[in-house]
Amino acid sequence: MANDIHDKIILAHGGGGQLSDDLIRNKILTRLTNKTLEKLGDSASLSLDSTDICFTTDSYVVKPLFFNGGDIGKLSVCGTANDLAMAGARPLFLSLALIIETGLEMKTLEKILDSIATEARENNIQVVTGDTKTVETGSADKIFINTAGIGIKIKTANLGMNRIKSGDKIIINGTIGDHGMTIISQRKGIEFESQLKTDCACLAPLSCKLLEEVEGVKFMRDPTRGGAAVALNDIAKGSGLNIEIDQQKIPVNRTVQAAADVLGFDVLNIANEGKFIAVVAPEDAQKALDICKAHPLGKDASIFGEVTDSDEAPIVEMKTEIGGRRIVQIPYGRQLPRIC
Amino acid sequence: MANDIHDKIILAHGGGGQLSDDLIRNKILTRLTNKTLEKLGDSASLSLDSTDICFTTDSYVVKPLFFNGGDIGKLSVCGTANDLAMAGARPLFLSLALIIETGLEMKTLEKILDSIATEARENNIQVVTGDTKTVETGSADKIFINTAGIGIKIKTANLGMNRIKSGDKIIINGTIGDHGMTIISQRKGIEFESQLKTDCACLAPLSCKLLEEVEGVKFMRDPTRGGAAVALNDIAKGSGLNIEIDQQKIPVNRTVQAAADVLGFDVLNIANEGKFIAVVAPEDAQKALDICKAHPLGKDASIFGEVTDSDEAPIVEMKTEIGGRRIVQIPYGRQLPRIC
């Protein structure tokens, strides 16, 4: 056997033959093993605790593959788990589908798989089914990952835009813009790059706690692509109500703000990968904030806005630090391609 | 707005902003709409009829995107649904994740989405959640699709390699090699290309019927990548028993055989996308065959092999048409890259 079969991915690793089998058994199964996955069946056979589930999917095409505080592997676990968490579910099972460009270093793949294994294990998530495809050099960019996820609905969760009312408070669990500015700064090689770190994290430990303990949590969304601006506008549009936010109360790391200023980005449009925006009934807002602040995922949490009545088309308005007001719009097209 | 925003995919279509939203609402939701998908939440919220489910995923990187009898869209519904069907489940829900190279013609995307919609509708499958990513020209090959699927276990199904015994019969529901030879012939532009047609189909209508009506169905697998050779070897390995097949009883279209001969392929290694291999107790084999033959998906079905005792490492052996015997091995590496 030539060395390159072991050092780099070749087309045959995705061909369904012996080399595919070797890759799956020796590189993937060894890291992600559990009773369901080790059967290597066409499908994972699962016995759930409930018939009320959430189901979601995301593909990950982030560039570069490795960045300060995370990589495409960690992202592909957290991103999908967070979509389940935001829907009021506890993430339990993931599928893992790899599209690999031939020539990818086996060591790079192993590092990504290690990262997936660690993140899944730490969050009690099992990778139960998967797929591996290879494409010719030039037909993909190193590796793309898709994960789909299944979570069980939290019984006490009652989330819906239709529950949102004027007077509800808007909470965020920490600083915004960290993930997006880390990626873009690393790509551009700007000087404060090393001080930036993605916020990429599985939100379920905190979101599940909130949904179990605070009845007044009415809606949650993770402000990923498009940033807080898109999440807030979605909430305004979906509820038919205005949202007023206070710039002074939006947590932003100083380095993230500096990088955004230098590169001409609005932090409200920058992607986050470990943040949620929650809409909470006013009487429960302080309790929710306290729970967040007591948790490692929410120590910088802040009540930064409020839902208000809308006479016309609903808008998101921001009281700026210098006392003005401006409408927060959703970006028309791309801000940052391949951010996740 | 420039024309190319409407005619071709640009990066902004995957950016999470207004253009992403337009693409999702106007191109995807209009075709695939159902009560769950139209909520466009982070996750699909599902209430199942049972807690016993199957879960699977596959990415589709087939080249060319369109081929005689199908396209990447149809494949991405059938392939994933078939993995659920083979595990003894009725496929119900799909996720749909697109990775699109910028510059893809919008019409091409629309054609693929139409195909997904048709195939899903005809098989009572709902696309309930999705994701759209765009990457730069040269970072992908037109479009890659991932689908994950959830199916509900059929109560009467009892599938497992451990049930397989010496004397069990091996059934296939029709001709082998059609999908793979269609793709490869189309790529190479060989002359009988137009006479070849993929077998791509959702197997669930037939597999569910078999599993509900024939107790003796012990194992099912769809011989996709790697072909019947890999599926049969998996069964031998998993059961610890030999498999003897009879070349004369393997259904093969004449044109497929001719194309395979010209191009130097063994039809046993060629991918299928609408076939299953079933292991059935001898007393139920005829009943299973009759059900297959009475169904549009099984009119060319055949009992083409039998499970036998194994003294040493289990093998798959074929009685050839000219009366010899040969071992059917699994291909070491690739036979046909990007076949699905």
mmCIF file with all atom_site columns, C-alpha atoms in Angstrom, chain A residues 1 5 11-12 14-21 25 40-61 63 83-84 86-87 93-99 128-136 138-141 144 146 148-150 153 220-222 225-226 230 237 330-335 337-338 340, chain B residues 1 5 11-12 14-21 25 40-61 63 83-84 86-87 93-99 128-136 138-141 144 146 148-150 153 220-222 225-226 230 237 330-335 337-338 340:
data_model
loop_
_atom_site.group_PDB
_atom_site.id
_atom_site.type_symbol
_atom_site.label_atom_id
_atom_site.label_alt_id
_atom_site.label_comp_id
_atom_site.label_asym_id
_atom_site.label_entity_id
_atom_site.label_seq_id
_atom_site.pdbx_PDB_ins_code
_atom_site.Cartn_x
_atom_site.Cartn_y
_atom_site.Cartn_z
_atom_site.occupancy
_atom_site.B_iso_or_equiv
_atom_site.pdbx_formal_charge
_atom_site.auth_seq_id
_atom_site.auth_comp_id
_atom_site.auth_asym_id
_atom_site.auth_atom_id
_atom_site.pdbx_PDB_model_num
ATOM 1   C CA . MET A 1 1   ? 0.000   0.000   0.000   1.00 0.00 ? 1   MET A CA 1
ATOM 2   C CA . ILE A 1 5   ? -3.411  6.043   1.170   1.00 0.00 ? 5   ILE A CA 1
ATOM 3   C CA . LEU A 1 11  ? -11.279 9.184   -3.930  1.00 0.00 ? 11  LEU A CA 1
ATOM 4   C CA . ALA A 1 12  ? -11.434 5.535   -2.890  1.00 0.00 ? 12  ALA A CA 1
ATOM 5   C CA . GLY A 1 14  ? -15.565 7.474   -0.396  1.00 0.00 ? 14  GLY A CA 1
ATOM 6   C CA . GLY A 1 15  ? -16.114 4.684   -2.886  1.00 0.00 ? 15  GLY A CA 1
ATOM 7   C CA . GLY A 1 16  ? -18.008 2.234   -0.692  1.00 0.00 ? 16  GLY A CA 1
ATOM 8   C CA . GLY A 1 17  ? -15.306 -0.418  -0.856  1.00 0.00 ? 17  GLY A CA 1
ATOM 9   C CA . GLN A 1 18  ? -12.586 -1.649  1.486   1.00 0.00 ? 18  GLN A CA 1
ATOM 10  C CA . LEU A 1 19  ? -10.892 1.722   1.885   1.00 0.00 ? 19  LEU A CA 1
ATOM 11  C CA . SER A 1 20  ? -14.192 3.403   2.816   1.00 0.00 ? 20  SER A CA 1
ATOM 12  C CA . ASP A 1 21  ? -14.763 0.707   5.361   1.00 0.00 ? 21  ASP A CA 1
ATOM 13  C CA . ARG A 1 25  ? -13.957 1.806   11.210  1.00 0.00 ? 25  ARG A CA 1
ATOM 14  C CA . LEU A 1 40  ? -22.978 0.630   11.043  1.00 0.00 ? 40  LEU A CA 1
ATOM 15  C CA . GLY A 1 41  ? -26.434 -0.066  9.638   1.00 0.00 ? 41  GLY A CA 1
ATOM 16  C CA . ASP A 1 42  ? -28.175 1.838   6.880   1.00 0.00 ? 42  ASP A CA 1
ATOM 17  C CA . SER A 1 43  ? -29.945 3.790   9.607   1.00 0.00 ? 43  SER A CA 1
ATOM 18  C CA . ALA A 1 44  ? -29.663 4.324   13.325  1.00 0.00 ? 44  ALA A CA 1
ATOM 19  C CA . SER A 1 45  ? -32.387 2.577   15.257  1.00 0.00 ? 45  SER A CA 1
ATOM 20  C CA . LEU A 1 46  ? -33.490 4.726   18.197  1.00 0.00 ? 46  LEU A CA 1
ATOM 21  C CA . SER A 1 47  ? -35.958 4.301   21.026  1.00 0.00 ? 47  SER A CA 1
ATOM 22  C CA . LEU A 1 48  ? -36.974 7.747   22.218  1.00 0.00 ? 48  LEU A CA 1
ATOM 23  C CA . ASP A 1 49  ? -38.396 8.802   25.579  1.00 0.00 ? 49  ASP A CA 1
ATOM 24  C CA . SER A 1 50  ? -41.063 10.931  23.940  1.00 0.00 ? 50  SER A CA 1
ATOM 25  C CA . THR A 1 51  ? -42.913 11.357  20.670  1.00 0.00 ? 51  THR A CA 1
ATOM 26  C CA . ASP A 1 52  ? -42.449 15.142  20.736  1.00 0.00 ? 52  ASP A CA 1
ATOM 27  C CA . ILE A 1 53  ? -39.198 15.854  18.998  1.00 0.00 ? 53  ILE A CA 1
ATOM 28  C CA . CYS A 1 54  ? -37.316 18.542  17.144  1.00 0.00 ? 54  CYS A CA 1
ATOM 29  C CA . PHE A 1 55  ? -35.351 17.852  13.966  1.00 0.00 ? 55  PHE A CA 1
ATOM 30  C CA . THR A 1 56  ? -32.897 20.177  12.253  1.00 0.00 ? 56  THR A CA 1
ATOM 31  C CA . THR A 1 57  ? -29.937 20.300  9.886   1.00 0.00 ? 57  THR A CA 1
ATOM 32  C CA . ASP A 1 58  ? -27.005 22.547  9.004   1.00 0.00 ? 58  ASP A CA 1
ATOM 33  C CA . SER A 1 59  ? -24.068 22.285  6.672   1.00 0.00 ? 59  SER A CA 1
ATOM 34  C CA . TYR A 1 60  ? -20.733 23.748  7.702   1.00 0.00 ? 60  TYR A CA 1
ATOM 35  C CA . VAL A 1 61  ? -18.442 25.320  5.108   1.00 0.00 ? 61  VAL A CA 1
ATOM 36  C CA . LYS A 1 63  ? -13.101 28.932  6.152   1.00 0.00 ? 63  LYS A CA 1
ATOM 37  C CA . ASP A 1 83  ? -30.870 24.927  16.658  1.00 0.00 ? 83  ASP A CA 1
ATOM 38  C CA . LEU A 1 84  ? -32.531 22.152  18.653  1.00 0.00 ? 84  LEU A CA 1
ATOM 39  C CA . MET A 1 86  ? -33.512 27.161  20.601  1.00 0.00 ? 86  MET A CA 1
ATOM 40  C CA . ALA A 1 87  ? -36.618 25.243  19.626  1.00 0.00 ? 87  ALA A CA 1
ATOM 41  C CA . PHE A 1 93  ? -28.643 12.525  18.502  1.00 0.00 ? 93  PHE A CA 1
ATOM 42  C CA . LEU A 1 94  ? -26.644 13.748  15.540  1.00 0.00 ? 94  LEU A CA 1
ATOM 43  C CA . SER A 1 95  ? -25.969 12.474  12.064  1.00 0.00 ? 95  SER A CA 1
ATOM 44  C CA . LEU A 1 96  ? -22.571 13.287  10.600  1.00 0.00 ? 96  LEU A CA 1
ATOM 45  C CA . ALA A 1 97  ? -22.015 13.573  6.852   1.00 0.00 ? 97  ALA A CA 1
ATOM 46  C CA . LEU A 1 98  ? -18.602 14.437  5.455   1.00 0.00 ? 98  LEU A CA 1
ATOM 47  C CA . ILE A 1 99  ? -17.837 15.662  1.947   1.00 0.00 ? 99  ILE A CA 1
ATOM 48  C CA . VAL A 1 128 ? -25.559 7.737   15.653  1.00 0.00 ? 128 VAL A CA 1
ATOM 49  C CA . THR A 1 129 ? -25.397 7.669   11.848  1.00 0.00 ? 129 THR A CA 1
ATOM 50  C CA . GLY A 1 130 ? -23.198 9.081   9.123   1.00 0.00 ? 130 GLY A CA 1
ATOM 51  C CA . ASP A 1 131 ? -21.996 9.232   5.564   1.00 0.00 ? 131 ASP A CA 1
ATOM 52  C CA . THR A 1 132 ? -18.651 9.857   3.893   1.00 0.00 ? 132 THR A CA 1
ATOM 53  C CA . LYS A 1 133 ? -18.244 11.136  0.357   1.00 0.00 ? 133 LYS A CA 1
ATOM 54  C CA . THR A 1 134 ? -15.078 12.120  -1.452  1.00 0.00 ? 134 THR A CA 1
ATOM 55  C CA . VAL A 1 135 ? -14.813 14.457  -4.439  1.00 0.00 ? 135 VAL A CA 1
ATOM 56  C CA . GLU A 1 136 ? -11.934 15.318  -6.742  1.00 0.00 ? 136 GLU A CA 1
ATOM 57  C CA . GLY A 1 138 ? -10.929 21.304  -6.891  1.00 0.00 ? 138 GLY A CA 1
ATOM 58  C CA . SER A 1 139 ? -14.511 20.067  -6.490  1.00 0.00 ? 139 SER A CA 1
ATOM 59  C CA . ALA A 1 140 ? -14.800 21.098  -2.819  1.00 0.00 ? 140 ALA A CA 1
ATOM 60  C CA . ASP A 1 141 ? -12.794 23.205  -0.392  1.00 0.00 ? 141 ASP A CA 1
ATOM 61  C CA . PHE A 1 144 ? -17.726 20.292  4.213   1.00 0.00 ? 144 PHE A CA 1
ATOM 62  C CA . ASN A 1 146 ? -23.399 18.347  7.495   1.00 0.00 ? 146 ASN A CA 1
ATOM 63  C CA . ALA A 1 148 ? -28.686 16.808  11.346  1.00 0.00 ? 148 ALA A CA 1
ATOM 64  C CA . GLY A 1 149 ? -29.970 16.543  14.873  1.00 0.00 ? 149 GLY A CA 1
ATOM 65  C CA . ILE A 1 150 ? -32.819 15.135  16.886  1.00 0.00 ? 150 ILE A CA 1
ATOM 66  C CA . LYS A 1 153 ? -38.898 18.613  23.549  1.00 0.00 ? 153 LYS A CA 1
ATOM 67  C CA . MET A 1 220 ? -35.335 31.868  21.836  1.00 0.00 ? 220 MET A CA 1
ATOM 68  C CA . ARG A 1 221 ? -33.095 32.216  18.812  1.00 0.00 ? 221 ARG A CA 1
ATOM 69  C CA . ASP A 1 222 ? -29.358 31.948  18.280  1.00 0.00 ? 222 ASP A CA 1
ATOM 70  C CA . ARG A 1 225 ? -25.523 34.145  10.183  1.00 0.00 ? 225 ARG A CA 1
ATOM 71  C CA . GLY A 1 226 ? -26.796 37.701  9.892   1.00 0.00 ? 226 GLY A CA 1
ATOM 72  C CA . VAL A 1 230 ? -31.472 39.312  11.690  1.00 0.00 ? 230 VAL A CA 1
ATOM 73  C CA . LYS A 1 237 ? -41.713 40.475  11.953  1.00 0.00 ? 237 LYS A CA 1
ATOM 74  C CA . ILE A 1 330 ? -31.241 43.199  8.179   1.00 0.00 ? 330 ILE A CA 1
ATOM 75  C CA . PRO A 1 331 ? -28.270 43.056  5.838   1.00 0.00 ? 331 PRO A CA 1
ATOM 76  C CA . TYR A 1 332 ? -29.336 42.737  2.211   1.00 0.00 ? 332 TYR A CA 1
ATOM 77  C CA . GLY A 1 333 ? -26.828 40.181  1.076   1.00 0.00 ? 333 GLY A CA 1
ATOM 78  C CA . ARG A 1 334 ? -23.665 38.771  2.470   1.00 0.00 ? 334 ARG A CA 1
ATOM 79  C CA . GLN A 1 335 ? -21.740 40.216  5.322   1.00 0.00 ? 335 GLN A CA 1
ATOM 80  C CA . PRO A 1 337 ? -19.434 34.399  3.550   1.00 0.00 ? 337 PRO A CA 1
ATOM 81  C CA . ARG A 1 338 ? -18.508 30.977  4.922   1.00 0.00 ? 338 ARG A CA 1
ATOM 82  C CA . CYS A 1 340 ? -20.085 28.721  9.644   1.00 0.00 ? 340 CYS A CA 1
ATOM 83  C CA . MET B 1 1   ? -31.141 44.894  -8.853  1.00 0.00 ? 1   MET B CA 1
ATOM 84  C CA . ILE B 1 5   ? -29.208 38.099  -8.745  1.00 0.00 ? 5   ILE B CA 1
ATOM 85  C CA . LEU B 1 11  ? -22.722 34.256  -2.338  1.00 0.00 ? 11  LEU B CA 1
ATOM 86  C CA . ALA B 1 12  ? -25.365 36.470  -0.742  1.00 0.00 ? 12  ALA B CA 1
ATOM 87  C CA . GLY B 1 14  ? -26.339 31.908  1.546   1.00 0.00 ? 14  GLY B CA 1
ATOM 88  C CA . GLY B 1 15  ? -25.473 34.900  3.721   1.00 0.00 ? 15  GLY B CA 1
ATOM 89  C CA . GLY B 1 16  ? -28.428 34.808  6.094   1.00 0.00 ? 16  GLY B CA 1
ATOM 90  C CA . GLY B 1 17  ? -29.755 38.179  4.946   1.00 0.00 ? 17  GLY B CA 1
ATOM 91  C CA . GLN B 1 18  ? -32.574 39.358  2.698   1.00 0.00 ? 18  GLN B CA 1
ATOM 92  C CA . LEU B 1 19  ? -31.420 37.440  -0.368  1.00 0.00 ? 19  LEU B CA 1
ATOM 93  C CA . SER B 1 20  ? -31.199 34.178  1.584   1.00 0.00 ? 20  SER B CA 1
ATOM 94  C CA . ASP B 1 21  ? -34.687 34.785  2.850   1.00 0.00 ? 21  ASP B CA 1
ATOM 95  C CA . ARG B 1 25  ? -39.329 31.699  0.593   1.00 0.00 ? 25  ARG B CA 1
ATOM 96  C CA . LEU B 1 40  ? -39.136 28.342  9.045   1.00 0.00 ? 40  LEU B CA 1
ATOM 97  C CA . GLY B 1 41  ? -37.979 27.824  12.625  1.00 0.00 ? 41  GLY B CA 1
ATOM 98  C CA . ASP B 1 42  ? -34.534 26.782  13.799  1.00 0.00 ? 42  ASP B CA 1
ATOM 99  C CA . SER B 1 43  ? -35.880 23.252  13.988  1.00 0.00 ? 43  SER B CA 1
ATOM 100 C CA . ALA B 1 44  ? -38.887 21.309  12.824  1.00 0.00 ? 44  ALA B CA 1
ATOM 101 C CA . SER B 1 45  ? -41.231 20.441  15.654  1.00 0.00 ? 45  SER B CA 1
ATOM 102 C CA . LEU B 1 46  ? -42.678 16.964  15.120  1.00 0.00 ? 46  LEU B CA 1
ATOM 103 C CA . SER B 1 47  ? -45.198 14.818  16.955  1.00 0.00 ? 47  SER B CA 1
ATOM 104 C CA . LEU B 1 48  ? -44.529 11.196  16.081  1.00 0.00 ? 48  LEU B CA 1
ATOM 105 C CA . ASP B 1 49  ? -46.851 8.211   16.252  1.00 0.00 ? 49  ASP B CA 1
ATOM 106 C CA . SER B 1 50  ? -44.221 6.066   17.908  1.00 0.00 ? 50  SER B CA 1
ATOM 107 C CA . THR B 1 51  ? -41.030 6.331   19.938  1.00 0.00 ? 51  THR B CA 1
ATOM 108 C CA . ASP B 1 52  ? -39.300 3.684   17.805  1.00 0.00 ? 52  ASP B CA 1
ATOM 109 C CA . ILE B 1 53  ? -37.668 5.494   14.944  1.00 0.00 ? 53  ILE B CA 1
ATOM 110 C CA . CYS B 1 54  ? -34.878 5.218   12.417  1.00 0.00 ? 54  CYS B CA 1
ATOM 111 C CA . PHE B 1 55  ? -32.572 8.104   11.586  1.00 0.00 ? 55  PHE B CA 1
ATOM 112 C CA . THR B 1 56  ? -30.125 8.316   8.698   1.00 0.00 ? 56  THR B CA 1
ATOM 113 C CA . THR B 1 57  ? -28.186 10.707  6.477   1.00 0.00 ? 57  THR B CA 1
ATOM 114 C CA . ASP B 1 58  ? -26.554 10.829  3.066   1.00 0.00 ? 58  ASP B CA 1
ATOM 115 C CA . SER B 1 59  ? -24.830 13.486  1.033   1.00 0.00 ? 59  SER B CA 1
ATOM 116 C CA . TYR B 1 60  ? -25.258 13.517  -2.737  1.00 0.00 ? 60  TYR B CA 1
ATOM 117 C CA . VAL B 1 61  ? -22.398 14.617  -4.973  1.00 0.00 ? 61  VAL B CA 1
ATOM 118 C CA . LYS B 1 63  ? -21.954 13.982  -11.453 1.00 0.00 ? 63  LYS B CA 1
ATOM 119 C CA . ASP B 1 83  ? -31.830 3.735   4.003   1.00 0.00 ? 83  ASP B CA 1
ATOM 120 C CA . LEU B 1 84  ? -34.801 4.114   6.344   1.00 0.00 ? 84  LEU B CA 1
ATOM 121 C CA . MET B 1 86  ? -34.021 -0.993  4.578   1.00 0.00 ? 86  MET B CA 1
ATOM 122 C CA . ALA B 1 87  ? -33.889 -0.613  8.358   1.00 0.00 ? 87  ALA B CA 1
ATOM 123 C CA . PHE B 1 93  ? -39.554 13.294  7.313   1.00 0.00 ? 93  PHE B CA 1
ATOM 124 C CA . LEU B 1 94  ? -36.507 14.678  5.540   1.00 0.00 ? 94  LEU B CA 1
ATOM 125 C CA . SER B 1 95  ? -34.127 17.525  6.156   1.00 0.00 ? 95  SER B CA 1
ATOM 126 C CA . LEU B 1 96  ? -32.687 19.200  3.074   1.00 0.00 ? 96  LEU B CA 1
ATOM 127 C CA . ALA B 1 97  ? -29.315 20.950  3.144   1.00 0.00 ? 97  ALA B CA 1
ATOM 128 C CA . LEU B 1 98  ? -27.914 22.569  0.008   1.00 0.00 ? 98  LEU B CA 1
ATOM 129 C CA . ILE B 1 99  ? -24.308 23.595  -0.584  1.00 0.00 ? 99  ILE B CA 1
ATOM 130 C CA . VAL B 1 128 ? -39.564 19.658  7.276   1.00 0.00 ? 128 VAL B CA 1
ATOM 131 C CA . THR B 1 129 ? -36.288 21.498  7.844   1.00 0.00 ? 129 THR B CA 1
ATOM 132 C CA . GLY B 1 130 ? -33.384 22.738  5.776   1.00 0.00 ? 130 GLY B CA 1
ATOM 133 C CA . ASP B 1 131 ? -30.272 24.810  5.295   1.00 0.00 ? 131 ASP B CA 1
ATOM 134 C CA . THR B 1 132 ? -28.734 26.688  2.386   1.00 0.00 ? 132 THR B CA 1
ATOM 135 C CA . LYS B 1 133 ? -25.050 27.508  2.103   1.00 0.00 ? 133 LYS B CA 1
ATOM 136 C CA . THR B 1 134 ? -23.221 29.118  -0.795  1.00 0.00 ? 134 THR B CA 1
ATOM 137 C CA . VAL B 1 135 ? -19.511 28.838  -1.547  1.00 0.00 ? 135 VAL B CA 1
ATOM 138 C CA . GLU B 1 136 ? -17.272 30.614  -4.042  1.00 0.00 ? 136 GLU B CA 1
ATOM 139 C CA . GLY B 1 138 ? -14.322 26.650  -7.579  1.00 0.00 ? 138 GLY B CA 1
ATOM 140 C CA . SER B 1 139 ? -15.046 25.683  -3.968  1.00 0.00 ? 139 SER B CA 1
ATOM 141 C CA . ALA B 1 140 ? -17.734 23.136  -4.830  1.00 0.00 ? 140 ALA B CA 1
ATOM 142 C CA . ASP B 1 141 ? -18.978 21.399  -7.966  1.00 0.00 ? 141 ASP B CA 1
ATOM 143 C CA . PHE B 1 144 ? -24.072 19.147  -3.170  1.00 0.00 ? 144 PHE B CA 1
ATOM 144 C CA . ASN B 1 146 ? -27.488 16.400  2.063   1.00 0.00 ? 146 ASN B CA 1
ATOM 145 C CA . ALA B 1 148 ? -31.234 13.280  6.703   1.00 0.00 ? 148 ALA B CA 1
ATOM 146 C CA . GLY B 1 149 ? -34.350 11.269  7.308   1.00 0.00 ? 149 GLY B CA 1
ATOM 147 C CA . ILE B 1 150 ? -36.598 10.057  10.073  1.00 0.00 ? 150 ILE B CA 1
ATOM 148 C CA . LYS B 1 153 ? -40.351 1.514   12.627  1.00 0.00 ? 153 LYS B CA 1
ATOM 149 C CA . MET B 1 220 ? -32.733 -5.964  3.827   1.00 0.00 ? 220 MET B CA 1
ATOM 150 C CA . ARG B 1 221 ? -30.070 -3.799  2.261   1.00 0.00 ? 221 ARG B CA 1
ATOM 151 C CA . ASP B 1 222 ? -29.983 -1.543  -0.786  1.00 0.00 ? 222 ASP B CA 1
ATOM 152 C CA . ARG B 1 225 ? -22.116 2.289   -3.669  1.00 0.00 ? 225 ARG B CA 1
ATOM 153 C CA . GLY B 1 226 ? -20.070 -0.866  -4.109  1.00 0.00 ? 226 GLY B CA 1
ATOM 154 C CA . VAL B 1 230 ? -20.549 -5.139  -1.073  1.00 0.00 ? 230 VAL B CA 1
ATOM 155 C CA . LYS B 1 237 ? -19.522 -11.054 7.292   1.00 0.00 ? 237 LYS B CA 1
ATOM 156 C CA . ILE B 1 330 ? -15.626 -6.372  -2.407  1.00 0.00 ? 330 ILE B CA 1
ATOM 157 C CA . PRO B 1 331 ? -13.851 -3.774  -4.521  1.00 0.00 ? 331 PRO B CA 1
ATOM 158 C CA . TYR B 1 332 ? -10.771 -2.446  -2.771  1.00 0.00 ? 332 TYR B CA 1
ATOM 159 C CA . GLY B 1 333 ? -11.153 1.207   -3.632  1.00 0.00 ? 333 GLY B CA 1
ATOM 160 C CA . ARG B 1 334 ? -13.270 3.146   -5.993  1.00 0.00 ? 334 ARG B CA 1
ATOM 161 C CA . GLN B 1 335 ? -15.187 1.716   -8.848  1.00 0.00 ? 335 GLN B CA 1
ATOM 162 C CA . PRO B 1 337 ? -16.597 7.999   -7.913  1.00 0.00 ? 337 PRO B CA 1
ATOM 163 C CA . ARG B 1 338 ? -19.506 10.420  -7.439  1.00 0.00 ? 338 ARG B CA 1
ATOM 164 C CA . CYS B 1 340 ? -24.608 9.249   -5.890  1.00 0.00 ? 340 CYS B CA 1
#
